[in-house]
Tab-separated table of C-alpha atoms in Angstrom:
chain	number	residue	atom	x	y	z
A	1	ALA	CA	35.271	34.868	18.215
A	2	GLN	CA	36.637	33.776	21.546
A	3	SER	CA	40.343	33.684	22.335
A	4	VAL	CA	42.741	32.941	25.157
A	5	ALA	CA	46.247	34.240	25.705
A	6	GLN	CA	48.879	32.905	28.057
A	7	PRO	CA	51.578	35.557	27.807
A	8	GLU	CA	54.339	33.521	29.467
A	9	ASP	CA	55.744	30.401	27.860
A	10	GLN	CA	57.661	29.586	31.017
A	11	VAL	CA	57.340	30.421	34.714
A	12	ASN	CA	60.077	29.526	37.177
A	13	VAL	CA	59.601	29.678	40.941
A	14	ALA	CA	61.361	28.321	43.986
A	15	GLU	CA	59.661	25.719	46.117
A	16	GLY	CA	57.658	27.331	48.899
A	17	ASN	CA	57.209	30.611	47.034
A	18	PRO	CA	53.859	31.754	45.655
A	19	LEU	CA	53.210	31.173	41.980
A	20	THR	CA	51.071	32.875	39.359
A	21	VAL	CA	50.340	31.660	35.841
A	22	LYS	CA	48.673	34.330	33.755
A	23	CYS	CA	45.708	34.065	31.401
A	24	THR	CA	43.652	36.661	29.568
A	25	TYR	CA	40.584	35.981	27.498
A	26	SER	CA	38.160	37.444	25.006
A	27	VAL	CA	34.552	36.316	24.621
A	28	SER	CA	31.387	37.919	23.346
A	29	GLY	CA	29.154	36.688	26.164
A	30	ASN	CA	29.615	35.450	29.698
A	31	PRO	CA	32.965	33.774	30.147
A	32	TYR	CA	33.217	30.153	31.207
A	33	LEU	CA	36.857	29.697	32.157
A	34	PHE	CA	38.904	26.637	32.990
A	35	TRP	CA	42.417	25.649	33.998
A	36	TYR	CA	43.889	22.282	33.077
A	37	VAL	CA	47.272	20.748	33.864
A	38	GLN	CA	49.236	18.326	31.701
A	39	TYR	CA	51.915	16.187	33.278
A	40	PRO	CA	54.489	14.435	31.057
A	41	ASN	CA	53.029	11.374	29.333
A	42	ARG	CA	49.670	11.954	30.953
A	43	GLY	CA	46.417	13.460	29.747
A	44	LEU	CA	45.094	16.872	30.635
A	45	GLN	CA	43.561	17.080	34.082
A	46	PHE	CA	40.936	19.568	35.214
A	47	LEU	CA	42.054	21.947	37.971
A	48	LEU	CA	39.262	24.467	38.397
A	49	LYS	CA	36.598	26.489	36.636
A	50	TYR	CA	34.790	29.805	36.819
A	51	ILE	CA	31.166	29.862	35.741
A	52	THR	CA	29.635	32.550	37.933
A	53	GLY	CA	29.764	33.780	41.498
A	54	ASP	CA	32.832	34.490	43.610
A	55	ASN	CA	35.792	35.892	41.738
A	56	LEU	CA	38.195	33.648	43.652
A	57	VAL	CA	37.797	30.033	42.629
A	58	LYS	CA	39.421	27.182	44.548
A	59	GLY	CA	40.427	23.978	42.826
A	60	SER	CA	42.485	20.826	43.081
A	61	TYR	CA	45.940	20.461	44.671
A	62	GLY	CA	45.714	23.806	46.479
A	63	PHE	CA	45.385	25.876	43.312
A	64	GLU	CA	43.061	28.840	43.019
A	65	ALA	CA	42.266	31.339	40.299
A	66	GLU	CA	41.164	34.936	40.368
A	67	PHE	CA	38.592	36.091	37.836
A	68	ASN	CA	38.839	39.794	36.939
A	69	LYS	CA	36.141	40.923	34.546
A	70	SER	CA	37.501	44.431	33.986
A	71	GLN	CA	40.935	43.120	33.068
A	72	THR	CA	39.501	40.031	31.305
A	73	SER	CA	41.935	37.872	33.221
A	74	PHE	CA	41.809	34.534	34.986
A	75	HIS	CA	45.200	34.032	36.625
A	76	LEU	CA	46.083	30.742	38.301
A	77	LYS	CA	47.688	31.002	41.720
A	78	LYS	CA	49.068	28.918	44.542
A	79	PRO	CA	50.348	30.320	47.843
A	80	SER	CA	53.222	27.841	48.204
A	81	ALA	CA	54.637	25.977	45.214
A	82	LEU	CA	55.752	22.356	45.299
A	83	VAL	CA	58.313	20.681	43.036
A	84	SER	CA	55.526	18.291	42.034
A	85	ASP	CA	53.558	21.238	40.600
A	86	SER	CA	56.028	21.363	37.715
A	87	ALA	CA	53.945	20.735	34.602
A	88	LEU	CA	52.301	22.359	31.582
A	89	TYR	CA	49.280	24.496	32.407
A	90	PHE	CA	46.500	25.434	30.000
A	91	CYS	CA	43.841	28.091	30.331
A	92	ALA	CA	40.641	27.547	28.344
A	93	VAL	CA	37.454	29.431	27.599
A	94	MET	CA	34.231	27.742	26.627
A	95	GLU	CA	31.391	29.400	24.778
A	96	GLY	CA	29.866	26.450	22.986
A	97	LYS	CA	33.223	25.289	21.694
A	98	SER	CA	36.415	25.288	23.739
A	99	THR	CA	39.456	27.421	23.033
A	100	PHE	CA	42.737	26.662	24.790
A	101	GLY	CA	45.786	28.815	25.247
A	102	ASP	CA	49.177	27.591	24.104
A	103	GLY	CA	50.194	26.650	27.613
A	104	THR	CA	52.684	27.785	30.232
A	105	THR	CA	55.421	25.507	31.491
A	106	LEU	CA	55.771	25.833	35.249
A	107	THR	CA	59.057	24.764	36.774
A	108	VAL	CA	59.379	24.684	40.540
A	109	LYS	CA	62.956	24.339	41.746
A	110	PRO	CA	63.902	22.882	45.149
B	1	ASP	CA	36.025	3.695	36.575
B	2	ALA	CA	38.439	3.507	33.639
B	3	GLY	CA	38.052	7.156	32.748
B	4	VAL	CA	38.340	8.199	29.120
B	5	THR	CA	40.057	5.609	26.957
B	6	GLN	CA	41.446	6.037	23.461
B	7	SER	CA	42.770	3.621	20.887
B	8	PRO	CA	45.209	3.105	19.410
B	9	THR	CA	47.998	4.722	21.422
B	10	HIS	CA	50.217	5.309	18.433
B	11	LEU	CA	49.614	5.178	14.711
B	12	ILE	CA	51.821	5.637	11.679
B	13	LYS	CA	50.238	6.361	8.298
B	14	THR	CA	51.389	7.649	4.937
B	15	ARG	CA	50.115	10.678	3.062
B	16	GLY	CA	46.774	10.143	1.379
B	17	GLN	CA	45.669	7.342	3.665
B	18	GLN	CA	42.661	7.385	5.938
B	19	VAL	CA	42.660	6.856	9.704
B	20	THR	CA	40.058	6.122	12.387
B	21	LEU	CA	40.624	6.926	16.033
B	22	ARG	CA	38.379	5.655	18.812
B	23	CYS	CA	37.272	6.996	22.165
B	24	SER	CA	35.210	5.690	25.054
B	25	PRO	CA	33.969	8.381	27.432
B	26	LYS	CA	34.061	8.339	31.187
B	27	SER	CA	31.160	6.449	32.726
B	28	GLY	CA	28.103	8.701	33.036
B	29	HIS	CA	29.271	11.162	30.389
B	30	ASP	CA	27.225	11.799	27.259
B	31	THR	CA	29.319	14.309	25.301
B	32	VAL	CA	32.554	13.708	23.452
B	33	SER	CA	34.882	16.349	22.035
B	34	TRP	CA	37.948	15.827	19.865
B	35	TYR	CA	41.065	17.967	19.841
B	36	GLN	CA	44.278	18.124	17.846
B	37	GLN	CA	47.392	19.051	19.807
B	38	ALA	CA	50.479	19.850	17.787
B	39	LEU	CA	53.853	19.890	19.498
B	40	GLY	CA	54.272	22.965	21.660
B	41	GLN	CA	50.704	24.138	21.203
B	42	GLY	CA	47.464	23.935	23.089
B	43	PRO	CA	44.664	21.607	22.048
B	44	GLN	CA	42.726	22.817	19.021
B	45	PHE	CA	39.010	22.017	19.052
B	46	ILE	CA	37.892	19.810	16.151
B	47	PHE	CA	34.284	19.029	16.982
B	48	GLN	CA	31.863	17.901	19.671
B	49	TYR	CA	29.255	15.160	19.626
B	50	TYR	CA	26.155	14.965	21.757
B	51	GLU	CA	23.154	12.704	21.220
B	52	GLU	CA	24.915	11.189	18.201
B	53	GLU	CA	25.062	14.504	16.363
B	54	GLU	CA	27.850	16.983	15.706
B	55	ARG	CA	26.934	20.011	17.813
B	56	GLN	CA	29.957	22.284	17.491
B	57	ARG	CA	32.824	22.373	15.017
B	58	GLY	CA	36.150	24.134	14.983
B	59	ASN	CA	38.118	25.363	11.978
B	60	PHE	CA	38.973	22.008	10.502
B	61	PRO	CA	38.324	20.871	6.914
B	62	ASP	CA	35.728	18.320	5.928
B	63	ARG	CA	38.475	15.690	5.791
B	64	PHE	CA	37.882	15.477	9.522
B	65	SER	CA	34.647	13.717	10.361
B	66	GLY	CA	33.250	11.866	13.307
B	67	HIS	CA	30.576	9.725	14.732
B	68	GLN	CA	29.009	9.051	18.085
B	69	PHE	CA	27.392	5.736	18.878
B	70	PRO	CA	24.373	5.020	21.107
B	71	ASN	CA	26.716	3.967	23.931
B	72	TYR	CA	28.295	7.475	23.707
B	73	SER	CA	31.601	6.216	22.340
B	74	SER	CA	32.993	8.094	19.390
B	75	GLU	CA	35.222	7.858	16.347
B	76	LEU	CA	37.321	10.475	14.601
B	77	ASN	CA	38.009	9.861	10.919
B	78	VAL	CA	40.583	11.728	8.899
B	79	ASN	CA	40.715	11.254	5.126
B	80	ALA	CA	43.465	12.084	2.656
B	81	LEU	CA	46.072	12.475	5.366
B	82	LEU	CA	48.607	15.291	5.094
B	83	LEU	CA	51.982	15.600	6.785
B	84	GLY	CA	50.509	18.452	8.820
B	85	ASP	CA	47.963	16.102	10.373
B	86	SER	CA	50.735	14.603	12.498
B	87	ALA	CA	49.775	15.435	16.077
B	88	LEU	CA	48.396	14.122	19.342
B	89	TYR	CA	44.643	13.631	19.065
B	90	LEU	CA	42.801	14.025	22.312
B	91	CYS	CA	39.330	12.908	23.206
B	92	ALA	CA	37.474	14.556	26.060
B	93	SER	CA	34.163	13.668	27.629
B	94	SER	CA	31.751	15.620	29.764
B	95	PHE	CA	28.199	15.554	30.997
B	96	VAL	CA	25.846	18.101	29.504
B	97	ARG	CA	23.521	19.913	31.827
B	98	THR	CA	21.277	22.669	30.609
B	99	GLY	CA	22.910	26.064	30.947
B	100	VAL	CA	26.091	24.688	32.530
B	101	TYR	CA	29.466	24.191	30.937
B	102	ASN	CA	31.063	21.306	32.735
B	103	GLU	CA	34.715	20.393	32.915
B	104	GLN	CA	36.040	17.875	30.450
B	105	PHE	CA	37.899	14.677	31.242
B	106	PHE	CA	40.632	13.903	28.755
B	107	GLY	CA	41.987	10.640	27.492
B	108	PRO	CA	45.723	9.982	27.082
B	109	GLY	CA	45.540	10.667	23.357
B	110	THR	CA	46.493	8.948	20.124
B	111	ARG	CA	49.820	9.964	18.601
B	112	LEU	CA	49.396	10.070	14.815
B	113	THR	CA	52.456	10.278	12.605
B	114	VAL	CA	51.991	10.857	8.894
B	115	LEU	CA	54.981	10.018	6.700
């Protein structure tokens, strides 16, 4: 059975600093990994995905994610955080059906 | 493009009743998935419809059923409602391509409250 873990409920960073939101996964086959963001009173929005290829994946709004097969991780990163990045972030794995983590609340302070 | 639309926005039911939620996928998409999102949790996969058939199902009881229509829109039906069914129900659409898992586009959700 596939699973996703987001070990941090909350991540706080100062505006302009780099940010990392962690995700680890477990699948039986090749991992298909996704990051989504949920803003208050809005639906989930796709940020980026890893299917195959380069371990560093670039996505929307300046976000990127690093796929590490040996550590079974897919951490979301951004070199310089913005206050507007404050939101709820979900990591998901898809192997037929989708499994989402419980989310990490990112707060970027001015 | 209206994106993924869901109706109704909010719904209040009592225990034992039945409810139907509706979803229209993003233009060009042929696959619809339904999720239940309880407060403070991530979306939990209910099932996925493609070509009018249920293709994948999560760990939800048979009280949860669905349908996909020829125009790719979909319905989620929940029978014999329980208090624990109170949640945000999300619909997501995607386009199936052989051997590729594509990103999903989510609707705003239907907030179901069971009293």
